[in-house]
Amino acid sequence: LAVSSNHLLYLCQPGADGSWRWAPAADVRPGDLLQHAAEVAVVLSVSVEVESGVFAPLTLCSTLLVDGVLCSCFAPPEELGLSHSLCHRALAPLRFWYYARRNLEASTTVRMGENCQPILTLDACWLPLPALRDGSTLHPYADTLLFAFRTLRWVQMRLQVLA
């Protein structure tokens, strides 16, 4: 399994409390358990490789199988300490938009010759937010949320210094 150190994996660390949780790949150790397809797999070894590029598609349930291992769609920056469930809730508006678009298009689709085309769509309404960072590979909505979260953390730290 090759993932970035921040990607969240569903794991159990038997030496700890033995509960299953979402944790960054950087926390995985030999002997930990990962959910692999319909069974549990024991981690035999962990190594670090330097690669370029990442790919984390957003799915409706915010999870996916990578080489059969249950992974989160999210790789939140470690310094922010964002959980899988918080990331999932934060992207609820995108899931709502997807369902609204799908239902609108399904109810307004007409046959035009060989093709079926929706009469109405929400695509025309979607004006993606510009990426806040040059070269950002994140979805503009996610990039905006991260920017806002980092800004709020920065303000919080400054207020604590002043107090």
Tab-separated table of C-alpha atoms in Angstrom:
chain	number	residue	atom	x	y	z
A	1	LEU	CA	0.000	0.000	0.000
A	2	ALA	CA	1.468	3.368	-0.985
A	3	VAL	CA	-0.129	6.453	0.580
A	4	SER	CA	1.069	9.815	1.826
A	5	SER	CA	1.956	10.082	5.500
A	6	ASN	CA	-1.135	12.247	6.131
A	7	HIS	CA	-3.649	9.953	4.445
A	8	LEU	CA	-6.007	8.459	6.991
A	9	LEU	CA	-6.215	4.668	7.303
A	10	TYR	CA	-8.709	2.661	9.332
A	11	LEU	CA	-6.520	0.819	11.808
A	12	CYS	CA	-6.337	-0.922	15.121
A	13	GLN	CA	-3.223	-0.801	17.278
A	14	PRO	CA	-3.465	-3.884	19.520
A	15	GLY	CA	-0.840	-2.517	21.932
A	16	ALA	CA	-2.971	0.571	22.590
A	17	ASP	CA	-6.620	0.317	23.604
A	18	GLY	CA	-7.470	-2.120	20.780
A	19	SER	CA	-10.138	0.069	19.220
A	20	TRP	CA	-10.475	0.831	15.516
A	21	ARG	CA	-9.906	4.438	14.478
A	22	TRP	CA	-8.893	6.644	11.582
A	23	ALA	CA	-5.222	7.539	11.880
A	24	PRO	CA	-2.568	9.089	9.628
A	25	ALA	CA	-0.478	6.567	7.714
A	26	ALA	CA	2.564	7.986	9.542
A	27	ASP	CA	1.200	6.361	12.755
A	28	VAL	CA	1.107	2.825	11.304
A	29	ARG	CA	3.552	0.357	12.886
A	30	PRO	CA	4.329	-3.337	12.285
A	31	GLY	CA	1.765	-5.423	14.131
A	32	ASP	CA	-1.069	-2.919	13.618
A	33	LEU	CA	-4.243	-4.176	11.985
A	34	LEU	CA	-5.770	-2.734	8.811
A	35	GLN	CA	-9.187	-3.424	7.319
A	36	HIS	CA	-8.411	-5.274	4.066
A	37	ALA	CA	-11.510	-5.940	1.914
A	38	ALA	CA	-13.648	-8.243	4.088
A	39	GLU	CA	-10.887	-9.327	6.463
A	40	VAL	CA	-8.280	-7.944	8.804
A	41	ALA	CA	-4.646	-7.718	7.685
A	42	VAL	CA	-1.618	-7.462	9.956
A	43	VAL	CA	0.998	-4.864	9.004
A	44	LEU	CA	4.276	-6.707	8.512
A	45	SER	CA	6.545	-3.763	7.751
A	46	VAL	CA	6.489	-0.043	7.094
A	47	SER	CA	8.866	1.852	4.863
A	48	VAL	CA	9.166	5.389	3.608
A	49	GLU	CA	9.560	6.231	-0.061
A	50	VAL	CA	9.704	9.623	-1.704
A	51	GLU	CA	7.317	9.893	-4.635
A	52	SER	CA	5.723	12.811	-6.427
A	53	GLY	CA	2.028	13.444	-6.870
A	54	VAL	CA	-0.960	12.307	-4.857
A	55	PHE	CA	-4.455	11.262	-5.775
A	56	ALA	CA	-7.374	11.249	-3.353
A	57	PRO	CA	-10.759	11.193	-5.070
A	58	LEU	CA	-13.742	12.369	-3.061
A	59	THR	CA	-16.380	9.655	-2.714
A	60	LEU	CA	-19.889	9.966	-1.294
A	61	CYS	CA	-18.996	7.929	1.805
A	62	SER	CA	-15.518	9.546	2.087
A	63	THR	CA	-13.798	6.174	1.961
A	64	LEU	CA	-12.237	4.028	-0.736
A	65	LEU	CA	-10.243	0.848	-1.106
A	66	VAL	CA	-6.603	1.305	-2.083
A	67	ASP	CA	-4.987	-2.012	-2.942
A	68	GLY	CA	-7.832	-3.586	-0.960
A	69	VAL	CA	-7.152	-1.536	2.204
A	70	LEU	CA	-9.890	0.709	3.618
A	71	CYS	CA	-8.676	4.302	3.376
A	72	SER	CA	-10.170	7.718	3.913
A	73	CYS	CA	-10.434	10.180	1.044
A	74	PHE	CA	-8.794	12.703	3.330
A	75	ALA	CA	-5.184	13.549	4.119
A	76	PRO	CA	-5.564	16.544	6.419
A	77	PRO	CA	-2.410	18.461	7.345
A	78	GLU	CA	-0.979	16.932	10.504
A	79	GLU	CA	-0.633	20.259	12.310
A	80	LEU	CA	-4.382	20.831	12.116
A	81	GLY	CA	-5.344	17.512	13.711
A	82	LEU	CA	-8.577	17.178	11.717
A	83	SER	CA	-10.463	13.907	12.103
A	84	HIS	CA	-12.008	11.836	9.317
A	85	SER	CA	-15.504	12.552	10.647
A	86	LEU	CA	-14.897	16.319	10.764
A	87	CYS	CA	-13.580	16.297	7.176
A	88	HIS	CA	-16.597	14.232	6.102
A	89	ARG	CA	-19.031	16.668	7.744
A	90	ALA	CA	-17.208	19.699	6.327
A	91	LEU	CA	-17.682	18.403	2.774
A	92	ALA	CA	-21.416	17.699	3.228
A	93	PRO	CA	-22.345	20.688	1.008
A	94	LEU	CA	-20.514	19.054	-1.912
A	95	ARG	CA	-22.409	15.801	-1.392
A	96	PHE	CA	-25.691	17.729	-1.182
A	97	TRP	CA	-24.819	19.522	-4.441
A	98	TYR	CA	-24.085	16.208	-6.142
A	99	TYR	CA	-27.435	14.682	-5.082
A	100	ALA	CA	-29.375	17.829	-6.000
A	101	ARG	CA	-27.748	17.932	-9.437
A	102	ARG	CA	-28.270	14.220	-10.027
A	103	ASN	CA	-31.959	14.369	-9.045
A	104	LEU	CA	-32.637	17.512	-11.084
A	105	GLU	CA	-30.979	16.088	-14.180
A	106	ALA	CA	-32.700	12.707	-13.788
A	107	SER	CA	-36.113	14.334	-13.589
A	108	THR	CA	-35.550	16.615	-16.604
A	109	THR	CA	-33.743	14.305	-19.035
A	110	VAL	CA	-35.220	14.009	-22.533
A	111	ARG	CA	-34.195	11.914	-25.504
A	112	MET	CA	-32.779	13.913	-28.413
A	113	GLY	CA	-32.095	11.480	-31.215
A	114	GLU	CA	-29.505	9.007	-29.976
A	115	ASN	CA	-28.596	11.074	-26.926
A	116	CYS	CA	-30.301	11.791	-23.637
A	117	GLN	CA	-29.785	15.314	-22.331
A	118	PRO	CA	-31.067	16.991	-19.162
A	119	ILE	CA	-33.076	20.151	-19.791
A	120	LEU	CA	-32.012	21.573	-16.430
A	121	THR	CA	-28.715	21.181	-14.618
A	122	LEU	CA	-26.932	22.821	-11.717
A	123	ASP	CA	-23.645	22.925	-13.639
A	124	ALA	CA	-24.356	26.450	-14.868
A	125	CYS	CA	-24.814	27.582	-11.269
A	126	TRP	CA	-21.561	26.091	-10.056
A	127	LEU	CA	-18.936	28.792	-9.918
A	128	PRO	CA	-15.942	27.155	-8.263
A	129	LEU	CA	-14.072	29.235	-5.782
A	130	PRO	CA	-10.656	30.227	-7.073
A	131	ALA	CA	-7.829	28.251	-5.510
A	132	LEU	CA	-6.326	30.283	-2.702
A	133	ARG	CA	-2.857	28.937	-3.335
A	134	ASP	CA	-1.145	28.913	-6.698
A	135	GLY	CA	-0.715	25.349	-7.884
A	136	SER	CA	-3.160	23.908	-5.348
A	137	THR	CA	-4.400	20.475	-6.325
A	138	LEU	CA	-7.235	20.514	-3.789
A	139	HIS	CA	-10.853	21.061	-4.715
A	140	PRO	CA	-11.445	24.830	-4.409
A	141	TYR	CA	-14.091	24.291	-1.704
A	142	ALA	CA	-11.716	22.135	0.374
A	143	ASP	CA	-8.875	24.597	-0.208
A	144	THR	CA	-11.085	27.448	1.045
A	145	LEU	CA	-12.076	25.456	4.148
A	146	LEU	CA	-8.432	24.694	4.958
A	147	PHE	CA	-7.494	28.345	4.492
A	148	ALA	CA	-10.322	29.423	6.830
A	149	PHE	CA	-9.399	26.791	9.425
A	150	ARG	CA	-5.712	27.772	9.372
A	151	THR	CA	-6.669	31.447	9.671
A	152	LEU	CA	-8.907	30.741	12.665
A	153	ARG	CA	-6.135	28.722	14.334
A	154	TRP	CA	-3.689	31.583	13.722
A	155	VAL	CA	-6.117	34.141	15.252
A	156	GLN	CA	-6.694	31.825	18.203
A	157	MET	CA	-2.953	31.526	18.855
A	158	ARG	CA	-2.476	35.303	18.618
A	159	LEU	CA	-5.315	35.922	21.051
A	160	GLN	CA	-3.767	33.477	23.511
A	161	VAL	CA	-0.443	35.310	23.266
A	162	LEU	CA	-2.162	38.635	23.990
A	163	ALA	CA	-4.127	37.247	26.958
